[in-house]
Short mmCIF file of C-alpha atoms in Angstrom, two decimals:
data_model
loop_
_atom_site.label_atom_id
_atom_site.label_comp_id
_atom_site.label_asym_id
_atom_site.label_seq_id
_atom_site.Cartn_x
_atom_site.Cartn_y
_atom_site.Cartn_z
CA MET A 1 42.46 71.37 93.76
CA SER A 2 43.04 67.84 95.03
CA VAL A 3 44.30 66.85 98.44
CA ILE A 4 46.85 64.04 98.64
CA THR A 5 47.21 62.13 101.90
CA ALA A 6 50.69 60.84 102.54
CA ASN A 7 51.22 57.21 103.56
CA SER A 8 52.05 57.01 107.24
CA ASN A 9 54.92 54.62 106.53
CA ALA A 10 56.40 56.72 103.73
CA LYS A 11 59.46 58.83 104.35
CA ALA A 12 58.66 62.50 104.10
CA PRO A 13 60.73 64.23 101.43
CA PRO A 14 63.38 66.50 102.94
CA PRO A 15 62.96 70.25 102.61
CA PRO A 16 65.10 71.86 99.93
CA THR A 17 68.65 72.44 101.06
CA LYS A 18 70.02 75.95 100.75
CA ARG A 19 72.73 75.95 98.16
CA ALA A 20 75.49 78.45 97.59
CA THR A 21 74.81 80.58 94.58
CA SER A 22 77.47 82.25 92.55
CA SER A 23 77.38 85.96 91.90
CA PRO A 24 79.36 88.19 89.55
CA ALA A 25 81.41 89.38 92.52
CA SER A 26 82.29 85.84 93.68
CA ASP A 27 83.25 84.73 90.15
CA TRP A 28 85.28 87.86 89.50
CA ARG A 29 89.02 87.60 88.85
CA PRO A 30 91.43 90.52 88.27
CA HIS A 31 93.39 91.03 85.08
CA PRO A 32 96.65 89.01 85.15
CA LEU A 33 98.71 92.21 85.44
CA MET A 34 96.54 93.42 88.30
CA ALA A 35 96.83 89.99 89.91
CA LEU A 36 100.61 90.32 89.67
CA TYR A 37 100.40 93.71 91.36
CA ARG A 38 98.02 92.35 94.02
CA ASP A 39 100.33 89.45 94.86
CA ASN A 40 103.46 91.62 95.20
CA GLN A 41 102.29 94.51 97.37
CA VAL A 42 104.80 93.99 100.18
CA LEU A 43 108.12 92.50 99.12
CA VAL A 44 108.70 94.43 95.88
CA PRO A 45 107.84 97.92 97.24
CA ALA A 46 109.78 97.21 100.45
CA VAL A 47 112.94 96.26 98.55
CA ILE A 48 112.75 99.19 96.12
CA LEU A 49 112.02 101.76 98.83
CA SER A 50 114.81 100.39 101.02
CA LEU A 51 117.29 100.77 98.16
CA ALA A 52 115.96 104.29 97.51
CA CYS A 53 116.46 105.28 101.16
CA LEU A 54 120.01 103.92 101.06
CA SER A 55 120.66 105.85 97.85
CA ALA A 56 119.35 109.05 99.46
CA LEU A 57 121.86 108.63 102.29
CA LEU A 58 124.74 108.01 99.88
CA SER A 59 123.76 110.51 97.17
CA PRO A 60 125.80 113.46 98.59
CA THR A 61 128.98 111.51 97.86
CA LEU A 62 127.61 109.42 94.99
CA PRO A 63 125.53 111.72 92.73
CA ALA A 64 124.89 108.83 90.34
CA LEU A 65 122.42 107.47 92.91
CA LEU A 66 120.22 110.58 92.75
CA PRO A 67 117.67 109.15 90.26
CA LEU A 68 116.91 106.27 92.63
CA ALA A 69 117.07 108.56 95.67
CA HIS A 70 114.34 110.78 94.19
CA LEU A 71 111.87 107.97 94.82
CA VAL A 72 111.90 109.09 98.47
CA MET A 73 113.47 112.54 98.20
CA PRO A 74 111.54 115.43 96.55
CA TYR A 75 113.23 117.50 93.87
CA ARG A 76 114.48 120.76 95.41
CA HIS A 77 116.32 122.81 92.77
CA ALA A 78 115.14 126.43 92.80
CA THR A 79 117.14 129.09 90.94
CA SER A 80 115.09 132.16 91.90
CA PRO A 81 116.64 134.19 94.76
CA SER A 82 113.14 134.81 96.11
CA ALA A 83 112.62 131.05 96.31
CA SER A 84 115.41 130.46 98.82
CA GLY A 85 114.60 127.38 100.89
CA LEU A 86 111.64 126.49 98.68
CA TYR A 87 111.22 123.61 96.28
CA ALA A 88 110.85 123.93 92.52
CA LYS A 89 109.19 121.52 90.10
CA GLY A 90 110.90 119.31 87.58
CA PRO A 91 111.05 115.91 85.85
CA ALA A 92 112.47 114.32 89.01
CA ASP A 93 109.03 114.77 90.56
CA LEU A 94 107.92 111.78 88.47
CA ALA A 95 110.30 109.56 90.44
CA PHE A 96 108.94 110.88 93.74
CA ILE A 97 105.37 110.18 92.60
CA LEU A 98 106.36 106.62 91.68
CA GLY A 99 107.95 106.25 95.10
CA GLY A 100 104.70 107.49 96.62
CA VAL A 101 102.70 104.84 94.75
CA LEU A 102 105.06 102.17 96.09
CA PHE A 103 104.80 103.61 99.60
CA TRP A 104 101.00 103.68 99.62
CA THR A 105 100.90 100.16 98.20
CA LEU A 106 103.16 98.86 100.97
CA ALA A 107 101.46 100.84 103.74
CA ARG A 108 97.99 99.74 102.65
CA ALA A 109 98.90 96.05 102.42
CA LEU A 110 100.65 95.96 105.81
CA THR A 111 97.95 97.96 107.57
CA ILE A 112 95.11 95.84 106.22
CA ASP A 113 96.76 92.45 106.74
CA TYR A 114 98.40 92.98 110.13
CA LEU A 115 96.16 95.55 111.81
CA LEU A 116 92.70 95.88 110.33
CA LYS A 117 91.83 92.28 109.45
CA PRO A 118 92.79 90.98 112.92
CA LEU A 119 90.84 93.87 114.42
CA GLY A 120 87.80 93.01 112.32
CA LYS A 121 87.92 89.38 113.46
CA ARG A 122 88.13 90.42 117.12
CA LEU A 123 85.11 92.67 116.63
CA GLY A 124 83.06 89.83 115.18
CA CYS A 125 83.14 90.75 111.50
CA ARG A 126 81.90 87.96 109.23
CA ARG A 127 84.56 86.17 107.25
CA SER A 128 82.97 87.22 103.96
CA LEU A 129 83.24 90.90 105.01
CA ILE A 130 86.77 90.93 106.46
CA ASP A 131 88.30 92.20 103.21
CA ARG A 132 85.75 95.01 102.98
CA PHE A 133 86.37 95.93 106.61
CA GLY A 134 90.10 96.15 105.93
CA GLU A 135 89.65 98.24 102.80
CA GLN A 136 87.33 100.74 104.46
CA GLY A 137 89.39 100.85 107.65
CA TRP A 138 92.42 101.79 105.59
CA LEU A 139 90.46 104.62 103.98
CA VAL A 140 89.45 105.91 107.42
CA ILE A 141 93.13 106.10 108.35
CA TYR A 142 94.19 107.72 105.07
CA TYR A 143 91.41 110.30 104.86
CA SER A 144 91.88 111.27 108.51
CA LEU A 145 95.59 111.84 107.92
CA SER A 146 95.12 113.58 104.58
CA PHE A 147 92.35 115.86 105.81
CA SER A 148 94.25 116.85 108.96
CA ILE A 149 97.43 117.74 107.06
CA GLY A 150 95.59 119.48 104.23
CA LEU A 151 93.48 121.50 106.66
CA SER A 152 96.60 122.65 108.52
CA PHE A 153 98.05 123.98 105.26
CA ALA A 154 94.76 125.63 104.28
CA ARG A 155 94.28 127.34 107.64
CA ALA A 156 97.78 128.84 107.45
CA ALA A 157 97.29 130.10 103.88
CA PRO A 158 95.98 133.55 102.87
CA TYR A 159 93.02 132.03 101.01
CA TRP A 160 91.48 130.63 104.21
CA ARG A 161 87.96 132.13 104.26
CA ASN A 162 88.81 134.38 101.29
CA THR A 163 88.81 132.60 97.95
CA MET A 164 90.13 135.60 96.01
CA HIS A 165 93.60 134.69 97.31
CA PHE A 166 93.55 131.53 95.21
CA TRP A 167 94.52 133.83 92.36
CA THR A 168 96.44 136.77 93.88
CA ASN A 169 100.25 136.93 93.59
CA TYR A 170 100.16 134.29 90.86
CA PRO A 171 102.19 132.28 89.87
CA HIS A 172 102.83 130.20 92.99
CA ALA A 173 105.67 128.33 91.36
CA HIS A 174 107.83 127.47 94.39
CA LEU A 175 106.57 125.42 97.28
CA ALA A 176 107.57 124.66 100.85
CA GLY A 177 109.10 121.21 101.15
CA ASP A 178 106.42 119.74 103.42
CA PHE A 179 103.64 121.10 101.22
CA LYS A 180 105.24 119.65 98.10
CA VAL A 181 105.45 116.23 99.76
CA TYR A 182 101.78 116.48 100.76
CA TYR A 183 100.61 117.44 97.28
CA LEU A 184 102.59 114.80 95.39
CA ALA A 185 101.69 112.18 97.99
CA GLN A 186 98.03 112.94 97.27
CA LEU A 187 98.62 112.36 93.57
CA ALA A 188 100.47 109.11 94.31
CA PHE A 189 97.60 107.92 96.48
CA TRP A 190 95.00 108.48 93.78
CA ILE A 191 97.15 106.79 91.16
CA GLN A 192 97.44 103.85 93.53
CA GLN A 193 93.65 103.91 94.00
CA LEU A 194 93.28 103.46 90.25
CA LEU A 195 95.17 100.20 90.70
CA VAL A 196 93.22 99.22 93.81
CA ILE A 197 89.80 99.34 92.15
CA HIS A 198 91.10 96.75 89.69
CA ILE A 199 92.25 94.28 92.36
CA GLU A 200 89.17 94.56 94.61
CA LYS A 201 85.82 92.96 93.92
CA PRO A 202 83.98 95.50 91.75
CA ARG A 203 81.23 97.61 93.25
CA LYS A 204 78.04 98.76 91.60
CA ASP A 205 79.51 102.21 90.99
CA TYR A 206 82.77 101.01 89.44
CA VAL A 207 82.41 103.34 86.45
CA GLN A 208 81.74 106.37 88.65
CA MET A 209 84.72 105.53 90.85
CA LEU A 210 86.97 105.09 87.82
CA VAL A 211 85.89 108.46 86.40
CA HIS A 212 86.31 110.08 89.83
CA HIS A 213 89.87 108.80 90.25
CA ILE A 214 90.89 109.85 86.74
CA VAL A 215 89.39 113.33 87.17
CA THR A 216 91.04 113.71 90.58
CA CYS A 217 94.44 112.77 89.16
CA ALA A 218 93.92 115.19 86.26
CA LEU A 219 93.01 118.02 88.65
CA ILE A 220 96.05 117.41 90.86
CA VAL A 221 98.44 117.17 87.91
CA GLY A 222 96.90 120.18 86.16
CA SER A 223 96.93 122.39 89.25
CA TYR A 224 100.48 121.33 90.16
CA VAL A 225 101.98 121.94 86.73
CA SER A 226 100.10 125.22 86.18
CA ASN A 227 100.88 126.54 89.70
CA PHE A 228 97.30 126.57 90.99
CA THR A 229 98.02 124.43 94.06
CA ARG A 230 96.09 126.77 96.37
CA MET A 231 92.86 125.94 94.62
CA GLY A 232 93.85 122.28 94.42
CA THR A 233 94.41 122.04 98.15
CA ALA A 234 90.99 123.51 98.89
CA VAL A 235 89.32 120.93 96.65
CA LEU A 236 91.24 118.04 98.24
CA VAL A 237 90.39 119.11 101.79
CA THR A 238 86.74 119.58 100.86
CA MET A 239 86.55 116.08 99.40
CA ASP A 240 88.51 114.25 102.11
CA VAL A 241 86.46 115.14 105.18
CA GLY A 242 83.21 113.44 104.19
CA ASP A 243 84.88 110.15 103.32
CA ILE A 244 86.18 109.80 106.89
CA PHE A 245 82.63 109.36 108.16
CA LEU A 246 81.42 107.33 105.18
CA SER A 247 84.16 104.71 105.55
CA SER A 248 83.71 104.71 109.34
CA ALA A 249 79.98 104.02 108.96
CA LYS A 250 80.76 101.12 106.63
CA CYS A 251 83.19 99.62 109.15
CA PHE A 252 80.59 99.86 111.92
CA ASN A 253 78.06 98.20 109.62
CA TYR A 254 80.43 95.32 108.85
CA VAL A 255 80.84 94.53 112.58
CA ASN A 256 77.07 94.91 113.14
CA TRP A 257 77.30 97.99 115.37
CA ARG A 258 74.00 99.27 114.03
CA THR A 259 73.39 102.17 116.39
CA ILE A 260 76.87 103.65 115.97
CA CYS A 261 76.66 102.98 112.22
CA ASP A 262 73.40 104.91 111.89
CA ALA A 263 74.66 107.78 114.06
CA THR A 264 77.87 108.03 112.04
CA PHE A 265 75.85 107.99 108.85
CA VAL A 266 73.76 110.92 110.07
CA VAL A 267 76.98 112.88 110.74
CA PHE A 268 78.28 111.86 107.32
CA VAL A 269 75.18 113.19 105.57
CA GLY A 270 75.54 116.56 107.28
CA VAL A 271 79.27 116.80 106.51
CA TRP A 272 78.70 115.67 102.91
CA LEU A 273 76.01 118.28 102.25
CA TYR A 274 78.07 121.06 103.81
CA SER A 275 81.44 120.23 102.24
CA ARG A 276 80.52 118.80 98.84
CA HIS A 277 77.39 120.78 98.00
CA TYR A 278 77.90 124.06 99.85
CA ILE A 279 81.62 124.73 100.16
CA TYR A 280 82.29 123.10 96.79
CA TYR A 281 79.82 125.50 95.15
CA PHE A 282 81.95 128.45 96.27
CA LEU A 283 85.09 126.79 94.93
CA ILE A 284 83.54 126.39 91.48
CA ARG A 285 82.18 129.93 91.69
CA SER A 286 85.68 131.22 92.48
CA VAL A 287 87.08 129.55 89.36
CA TYR A 288 84.25 130.89 87.22
CA VAL A 289 83.97 134.44 88.63
CA GLU A 290 87.11 135.37 90.57
CA ALA A 291 89.81 133.78 88.40
CA PRO A 292 89.05 136.04 85.37
CA LYS A 293 88.86 139.01 87.72
CA TYR A 294 92.20 138.61 89.51
CA LEU A 295 94.40 136.72 87.05
CA GLU A 296 96.37 138.24 84.20
CA TRP A 297 95.27 136.30 81.12
CA ARG A 298 98.72 135.44 79.80
CA TRP A 299 100.32 132.20 78.69
CA ALA A 300 104.05 132.29 79.52
CA PRO A 301 105.33 128.87 80.69
CA SER A 302 108.89 130.19 81.04
CA GLU A 303 107.57 132.55 83.73
CA GLY A 304 105.38 129.93 85.36
CA ARG A 305 102.19 131.44 83.95
CA PHE A 306 99.63 129.05 82.50
CA VAL A 307 96.54 131.21 82.13
CA SER A 308 94.42 130.93 79.01
CA ASP A 309 90.86 130.23 77.94
CA ALA A 310 91.76 126.59 77.30
CA MET A 311 93.20 126.12 80.81
CA TRP A 312 90.21 127.89 82.36
CA TYR A 313 87.75 125.64 80.53
CA PHE A 314 89.88 122.61 81.42
CA PHE A 315 89.49 123.21 85.17
CA LEU A 316 85.82 124.14 84.88
CA ALA A 317 85.13 120.93 82.96
CA LEU A 318 86.90 118.72 85.50
CA LEU A 319 85.20 120.42 88.44
CA GLY A 320 81.89 120.07 86.61
CA VAL A 321 82.39 116.33 86.11
CA LEU A 322 83.09 116.00 89.83
CA GLN A 323 79.90 117.91 90.57
CA VAL A 324 77.88 115.50 88.40
CA LEU A 325 79.38 112.55 90.29
CA LEU A 326 78.56 114.20 93.60
CA ILE A 327 74.94 114.63 92.54
CA ILE A 328 74.74 110.96 91.52
CA TRP A 329 76.15 109.92 94.89
CA LEU A 330 73.80 112.32 96.68
CA TYR A 331 70.91 110.49 95.04
CA MET A 332 72.30 107.21 96.38
CA ILE A 333 72.66 108.76 99.84
CA LEU A 334 69.02 109.86 99.73
CA ARG A 335 68.06 106.26 98.93
CA VAL A 336 69.89 105.11 102.06
CA ILE A 337 68.10 107.80 104.09
CA ALA A 338 64.78 106.54 102.74
CA LYS A 339 65.69 103.00 103.87
CA VAL A 340 66.58 104.25 107.35
CA VAL A 341 63.29 106.15 107.63
CA LYS A 342 61.48 102.91 106.76
CA GLY A 343 63.29 101.11 109.57
CA SER A 344 66.30 99.57 107.84
CA SER A 345 69.89 100.21 108.87
CA ALA A 346 72.21 102.59 107.03
CA GLU A 347 74.05 100.61 104.38
CA ASP A 348 76.01 101.84 101.40
CA THR A 349 73.92 101.39 98.25
CA ARG A 350 77.02 101.80 96.10
CA SER A 351 78.57 98.55 97.32
CA ASP A 352 77.71 95.01 96.40
CA ASP A 353 75.13 93.48 98.72
CA GLU A 354 77.66 91.80 100.97
CA ASP A 355 75.12 91.35 103.76
CA GLU A 356 72.83 89.45 101.40
CA VAL A 357 75.31 86.81 100.28
CA ASP A 358 73.35 83.57 100.12
CA VAL A 359 75.86 81.34 101.83
CA ASP A 360 79.27 82.29 103.17
CA GLU A 361 82.13 79.88 103.77
CA ASP A 362 81.08 78.99 107.33
CA ASP A 363 77.52 78.25 106.20
CA GLN A 364 78.80 76.00 103.42
CA GLN A 365 80.92 73.98 105.84
CA GLN A 366 77.98 73.55 108.22
CA GLN A 367 75.74 72.56 105.33
CA GLN A 368 78.18 69.92 104.13
CA GLN A 369 78.39 68.49 107.64
CA GLN A 370 74.61 68.24 107.79
CA GLU A 371 74.48 66.37 104.50
CA ASP A 372 77.20 63.94 105.62
CA ASP A 373 75.52 63.21 108.97
CA GLY A 374 72.10 62.46 107.50
CA PRO A 375 68.67 63.84 108.44
CA LYS A 376 69.16 66.61 110.95
CA LYS A 377 67.84 70.00 111.78
CA VAL A 378 67.79 72.25 108.75
CA SER A 379 66.87 75.93 108.94
CA GLY A 380 65.20 75.47 112.33
CA VAL A 381 62.90 72.57 111.23
CA HIS A 382 63.59 68.86 111.89
CA LYS A 383 63.11 66.40 109.05
CA SER A 384 60.26 63.95 109.50
CA SER A 385 61.00 60.27 110.04
CA PRO A 386 58.66 57.33 109.41
CA LYS A 387 58.04 57.03 113.17
CA SER A 388 57.76 60.70 113.94
CA GLY A 389 53.97 60.90 114.00
CA PRO A 390 50.83 60.95 111.88
CA ALA A 391 50.91 61.45 108.17
CA ARG A 392 50.74 65.01 106.81
CA LYS A 393 48.37 66.30 104.19
CA ARG A 394 49.78 68.15 101.19
CA ARG A 395 47.97 70.30 98.71
CA ALA A 396 48.66 69.74 95.06
#
């Protein structure tokens, strides 16, 4: 190996400059239809929902406005005397679900743009992570609201702490108005989430998230139409609680609150294991063991009865797919725990490596300024000049 001595009057070559590198996430662009949806999340929903609210006010005197009014007004018609004051189900529910999708679209966009992004900036969140902070902050708000409302319904129901009551006194065809709004609003939210994952930068677990959202929508629709909303509510509440802490931990990570992030992650792991791998087991067991025991196996849609082998297998299959996804995500959680044990901070392994982006926008601007101004300090080391001192030896 030869040793080359540099000429003392020669200009030392500058160290390599850090360049921005493109990644699949940075080059990603949504489908044109999804881009159209992304760019019209405020004005279009606001106009349509405003017209729907006006139609709801005028519909008692102008019945022709009812179809538009149902975007914000749940279908109520119930012919059974025993269902007095309760809400039935019908085709008009589709309009209310669409109205819910518009509402969640508007609420999400306004909350992220005018509350969460400014909050993230004040808390010191990096510019490249502001969007992620807003997205996860919105989920903290939604899951907290959804879990609280769902839990209040579950605690007041006969099946609280006794899963056999999922199936007793079936069919549960008529619903209280506030419960119907809650259930259809959940469906609207998950339909809207199917749109959201196509306007956000994709994560590593895009396929799992897509399957999860489709299965969740199928479970909500299936349980609503077949009058198994008691079971459906229990599943929703069980799934919502863990995501409050997961999204909170991500937000703390984005603003570099490491201690709070790690503590929240520890709480999340405990809640996840209890709700999604302990409580959820008993929910699946109830479908498999208690449903055949307490339900009359009879298919009579005119009576609100949708009990058959096919329906039973349908729900078991969907719940089983969810269980597989939960096991996959548990494996990812265990990977995070292993990183924490080794001394790293708790970070979501499902997301893109936002914290490892080579150069963000601020770094690029600083880099360009350095190049324009000439030889300056780069990465903590000053460039050598011809008069800076003795020549350096280099190994070849």
